[in-house]
Protein backbone atom coordinates (compact mmCIF):
# COMPACT_ATOMS: atom_id res chain seq x y z
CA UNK A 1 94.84 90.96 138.50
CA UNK A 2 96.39 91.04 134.66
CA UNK A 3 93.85 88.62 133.79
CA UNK A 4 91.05 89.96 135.20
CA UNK A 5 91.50 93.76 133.94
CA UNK A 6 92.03 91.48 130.57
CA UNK A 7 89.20 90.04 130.59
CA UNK A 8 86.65 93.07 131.85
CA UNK A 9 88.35 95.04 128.64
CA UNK A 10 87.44 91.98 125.95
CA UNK A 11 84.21 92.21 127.85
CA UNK A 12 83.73 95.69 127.34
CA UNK A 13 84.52 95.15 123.59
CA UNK A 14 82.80 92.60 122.81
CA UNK A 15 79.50 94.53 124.15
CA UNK A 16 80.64 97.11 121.87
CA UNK A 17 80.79 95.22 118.92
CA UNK A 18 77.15 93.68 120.11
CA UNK A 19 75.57 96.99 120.36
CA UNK A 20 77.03 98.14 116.81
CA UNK A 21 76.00 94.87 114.75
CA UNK A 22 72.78 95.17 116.15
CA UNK A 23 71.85 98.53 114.61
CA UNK A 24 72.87 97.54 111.19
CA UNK A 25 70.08 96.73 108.84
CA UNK A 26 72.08 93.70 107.33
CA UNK A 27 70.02 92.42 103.89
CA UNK A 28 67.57 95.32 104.36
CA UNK A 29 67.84 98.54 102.17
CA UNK A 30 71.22 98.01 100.94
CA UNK A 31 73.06 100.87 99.59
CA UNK A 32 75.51 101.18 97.07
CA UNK A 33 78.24 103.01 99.26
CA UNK A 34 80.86 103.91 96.82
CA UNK A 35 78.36 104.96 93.80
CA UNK A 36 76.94 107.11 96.85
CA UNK A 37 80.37 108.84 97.70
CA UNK A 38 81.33 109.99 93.79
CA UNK A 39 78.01 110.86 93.08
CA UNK A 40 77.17 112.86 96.81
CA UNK A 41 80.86 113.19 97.57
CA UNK A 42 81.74 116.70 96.42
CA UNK A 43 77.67 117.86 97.19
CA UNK A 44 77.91 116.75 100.61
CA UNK A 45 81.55 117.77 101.34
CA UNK A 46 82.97 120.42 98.53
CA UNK A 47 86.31 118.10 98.40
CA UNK A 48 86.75 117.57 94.44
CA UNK A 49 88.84 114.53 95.73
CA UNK A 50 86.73 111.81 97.07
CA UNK A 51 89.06 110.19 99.08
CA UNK A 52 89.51 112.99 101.22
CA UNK A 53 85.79 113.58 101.59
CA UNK A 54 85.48 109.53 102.87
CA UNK A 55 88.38 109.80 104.97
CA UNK A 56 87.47 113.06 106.53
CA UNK A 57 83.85 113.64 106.46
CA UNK A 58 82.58 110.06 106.51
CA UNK A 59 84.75 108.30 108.26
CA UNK A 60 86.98 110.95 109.91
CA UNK A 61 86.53 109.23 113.35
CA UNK A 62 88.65 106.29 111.49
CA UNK A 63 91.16 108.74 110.58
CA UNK A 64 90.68 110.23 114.19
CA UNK A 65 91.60 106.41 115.51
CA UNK A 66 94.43 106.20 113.21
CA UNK A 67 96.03 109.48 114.61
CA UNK A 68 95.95 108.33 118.47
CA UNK A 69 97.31 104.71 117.22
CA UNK A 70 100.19 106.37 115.97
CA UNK A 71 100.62 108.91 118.82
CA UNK A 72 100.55 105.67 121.19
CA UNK A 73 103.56 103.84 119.01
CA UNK A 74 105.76 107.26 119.26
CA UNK A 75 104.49 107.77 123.08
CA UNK A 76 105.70 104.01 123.70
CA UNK A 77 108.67 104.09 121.45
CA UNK A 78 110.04 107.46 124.06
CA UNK A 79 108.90 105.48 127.27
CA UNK A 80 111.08 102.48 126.29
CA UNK A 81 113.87 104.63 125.72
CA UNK A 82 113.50 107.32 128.19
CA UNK A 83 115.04 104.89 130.95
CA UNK A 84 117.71 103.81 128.58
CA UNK A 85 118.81 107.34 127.90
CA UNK A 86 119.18 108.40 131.01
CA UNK A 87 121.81 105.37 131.75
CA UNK A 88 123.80 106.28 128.92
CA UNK A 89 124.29 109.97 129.85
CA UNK A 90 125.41 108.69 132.80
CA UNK A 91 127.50 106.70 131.19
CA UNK A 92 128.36 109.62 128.90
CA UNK A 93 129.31 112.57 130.94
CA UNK A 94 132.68 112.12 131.22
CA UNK A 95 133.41 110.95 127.73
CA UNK A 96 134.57 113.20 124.29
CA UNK A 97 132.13 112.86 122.01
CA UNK A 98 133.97 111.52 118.74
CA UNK A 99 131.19 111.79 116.67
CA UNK A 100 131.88 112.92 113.09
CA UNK A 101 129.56 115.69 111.10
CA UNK A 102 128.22 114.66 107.78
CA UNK A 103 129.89 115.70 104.54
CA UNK A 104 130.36 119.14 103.01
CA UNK A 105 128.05 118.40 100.27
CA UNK A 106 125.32 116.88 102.35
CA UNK A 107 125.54 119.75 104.85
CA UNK A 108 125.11 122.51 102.10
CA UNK A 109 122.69 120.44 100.48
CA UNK A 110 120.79 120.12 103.33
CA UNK A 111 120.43 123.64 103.92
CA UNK A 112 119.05 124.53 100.49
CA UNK A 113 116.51 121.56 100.17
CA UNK A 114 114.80 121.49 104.16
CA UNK A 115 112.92 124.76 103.48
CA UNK A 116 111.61 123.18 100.35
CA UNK A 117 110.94 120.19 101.72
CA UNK A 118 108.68 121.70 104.67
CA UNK A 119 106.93 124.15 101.63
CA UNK A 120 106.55 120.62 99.68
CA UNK A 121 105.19 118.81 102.86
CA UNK A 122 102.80 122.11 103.47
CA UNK A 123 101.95 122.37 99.83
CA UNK A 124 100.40 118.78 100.17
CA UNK A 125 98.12 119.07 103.52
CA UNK A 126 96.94 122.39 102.15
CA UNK A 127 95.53 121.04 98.94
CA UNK A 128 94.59 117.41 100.29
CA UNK A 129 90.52 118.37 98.94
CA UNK A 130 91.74 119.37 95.99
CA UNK A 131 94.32 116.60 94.78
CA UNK A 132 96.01 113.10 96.03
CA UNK A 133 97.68 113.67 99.26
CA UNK A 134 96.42 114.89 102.58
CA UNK A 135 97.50 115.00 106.31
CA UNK A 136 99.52 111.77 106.58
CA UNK A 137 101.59 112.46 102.84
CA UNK A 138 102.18 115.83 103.92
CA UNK A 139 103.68 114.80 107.55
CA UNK A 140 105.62 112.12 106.38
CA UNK A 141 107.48 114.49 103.49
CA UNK A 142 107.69 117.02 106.27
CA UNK A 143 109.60 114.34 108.89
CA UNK A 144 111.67 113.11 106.13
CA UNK A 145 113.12 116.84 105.99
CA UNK A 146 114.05 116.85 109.41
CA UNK A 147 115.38 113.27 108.85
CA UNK A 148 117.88 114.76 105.98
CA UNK A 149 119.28 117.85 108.57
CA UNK A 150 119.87 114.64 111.33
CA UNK A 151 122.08 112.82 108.63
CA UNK A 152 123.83 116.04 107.87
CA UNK A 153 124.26 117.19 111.60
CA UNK A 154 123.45 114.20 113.54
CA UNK A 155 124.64 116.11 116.81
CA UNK A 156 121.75 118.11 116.73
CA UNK A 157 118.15 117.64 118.22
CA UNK A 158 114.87 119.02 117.85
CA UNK A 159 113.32 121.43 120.60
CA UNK A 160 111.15 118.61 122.20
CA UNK A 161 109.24 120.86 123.95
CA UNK A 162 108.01 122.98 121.14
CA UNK A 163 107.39 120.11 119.15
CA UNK A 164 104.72 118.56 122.17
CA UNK A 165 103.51 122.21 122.00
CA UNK A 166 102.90 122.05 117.95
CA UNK A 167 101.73 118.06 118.03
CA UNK A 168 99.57 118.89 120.99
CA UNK A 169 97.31 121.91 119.21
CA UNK A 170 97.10 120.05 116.27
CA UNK A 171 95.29 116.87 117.75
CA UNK A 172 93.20 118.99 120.05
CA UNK A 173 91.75 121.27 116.94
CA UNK A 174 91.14 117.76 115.09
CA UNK A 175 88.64 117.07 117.85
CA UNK A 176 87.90 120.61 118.39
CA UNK A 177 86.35 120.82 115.14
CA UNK A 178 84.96 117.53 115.63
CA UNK A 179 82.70 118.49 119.19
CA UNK A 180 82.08 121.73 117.13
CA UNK A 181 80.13 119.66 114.27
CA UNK A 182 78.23 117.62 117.49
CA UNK A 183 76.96 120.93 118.80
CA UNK A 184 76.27 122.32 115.66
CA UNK A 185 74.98 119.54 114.14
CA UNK A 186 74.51 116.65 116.17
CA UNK A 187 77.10 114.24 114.79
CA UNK A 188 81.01 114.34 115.27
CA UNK A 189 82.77 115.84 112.73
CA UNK A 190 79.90 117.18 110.75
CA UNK A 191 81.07 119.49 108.02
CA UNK A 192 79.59 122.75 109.46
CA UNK A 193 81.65 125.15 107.59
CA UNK A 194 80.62 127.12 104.07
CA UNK A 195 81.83 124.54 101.08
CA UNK A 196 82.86 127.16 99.07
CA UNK A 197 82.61 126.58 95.31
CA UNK A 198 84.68 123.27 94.50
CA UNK A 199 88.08 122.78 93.02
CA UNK A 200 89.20 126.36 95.28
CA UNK A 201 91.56 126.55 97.73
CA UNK A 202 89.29 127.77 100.31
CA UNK A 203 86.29 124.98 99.48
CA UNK A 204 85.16 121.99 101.55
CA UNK A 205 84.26 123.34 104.95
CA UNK A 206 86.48 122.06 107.71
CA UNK A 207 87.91 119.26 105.84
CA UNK A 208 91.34 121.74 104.54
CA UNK A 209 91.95 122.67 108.71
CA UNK A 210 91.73 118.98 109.56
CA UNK A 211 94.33 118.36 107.03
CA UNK A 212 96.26 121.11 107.99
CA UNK A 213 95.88 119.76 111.52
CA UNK A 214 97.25 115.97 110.71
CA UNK A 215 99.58 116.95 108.67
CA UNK A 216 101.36 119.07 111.69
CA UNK A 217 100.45 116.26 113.77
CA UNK A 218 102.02 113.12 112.03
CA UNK A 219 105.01 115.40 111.09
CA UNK A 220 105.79 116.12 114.39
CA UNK A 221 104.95 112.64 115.83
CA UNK A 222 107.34 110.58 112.98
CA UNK A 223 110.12 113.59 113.50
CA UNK A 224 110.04 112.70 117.32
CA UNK A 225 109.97 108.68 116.59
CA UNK A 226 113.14 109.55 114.37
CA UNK A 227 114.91 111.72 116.69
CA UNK A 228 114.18 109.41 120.12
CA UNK A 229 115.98 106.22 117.45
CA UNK A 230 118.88 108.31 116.58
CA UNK A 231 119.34 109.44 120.39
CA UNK A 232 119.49 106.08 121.17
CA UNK A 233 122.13 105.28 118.33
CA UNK A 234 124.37 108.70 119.51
């Protein structure tokens, strides 16, 4: 049965792939893609950085793709350990728990540094049109915040609930604004917004809520990978 659903899915890809290849004009009308993007970029988008613009406007449905791959990874990473967990609370329950907080310094430090670290993270997804950085940066500085208050209090856990609230909203209003540019404008994730005048903070249509939205996404996602390893260490 394996082998067959195996096969029906390579199938299904392979079609795919067929269908694509066969719309593009290979050795007719070539274009010169990246003289297009700097020249079009901030025109077409209003993102002064034109790496957002291609990884947002252009090819946001890669970025889109690269979002659900790593949702998967944490979403597999919790089902492999979800059955493990629950053996060793079992195991557990009846046991003092002889595990040791982090220094003085660390803990103090930690305190002062984890709100700058989220304004840091925040600062990065805000301005992604605007300078290097963007949704992914500004998650990743984010999780590495709550991976500094873990080392100084690795007792503690983050509200899991909350944080599948938070991760949750921030995927749907990726594709949110994404069905709102196909309605609007016939293709996915079609910059339907106002562009604003360039090199502003409010400038480049949807692209700065999209950032806003990965960047709470891939925060979220990496700080539950983190804490769902270091449940499994405690």
């Amino acid at each position: 049965m394996r082998r067959i659903i195996g096969l029906i899915i390579l199938a299904v890809i392979a079609v795919g792939f067929i269908l694509t290849f066969s719309q593009i004009p290979f050795g007719k009308d070539k274009i010169d893609v990246a003289n297009y993007y700097i020249k079009k970029g901030i025109e077409e988008t209003g993102a002064v950085n034109i790496v957002t613009s291609v990884v947002l406007n252009y090819r946001g449905f890669d970025t889109l793709g690269e979002i659900t791959v790593l949702f998967i990874a944490a979403l597999g990473l919790g089902a492999v350990l979800f059955v493990e967990r629950k053996v060793q609370k079992r195991a557990s329950d009846n046991q003092e728990d002889k595990t040791k907080n982090a220094s003085l310094i660390l803990r103090t430090g930690s305190h002062l540094l984890f709100p700058l670290i989220l304004l840091f993270g925040a600062y990065i997804f805000v301005h992604g049109h605007l300078t290097p950085g963007g949704g992914f940066q500004g998650g990743a500085v984010i999780a590495s915040g709550f991976l500094l208050m873990y080392l100084a209090f690795p007792k503690q856990s983050i509200n899991k609930k909350s944080s599948s609230v938070v991760e949750s909203l921030s995927g749907l209003v990726f594709v949110g604004i994404g069905l709102l540019g196909l309605v609007f404008s016939g293709y996915f994730l079609t910059n339907f917004l106002p562009k604003g005048i360039p090199n502003t903070l409010f400038s480049a249509g949807i692209i700065p809520i999209i950032y806003i939205a990965v960047g709470l996404k891939v925060g979220f996602e990496l700080t539950g990978i983190i804490d769902d390893l270091l449940g499994r260490s405690r």
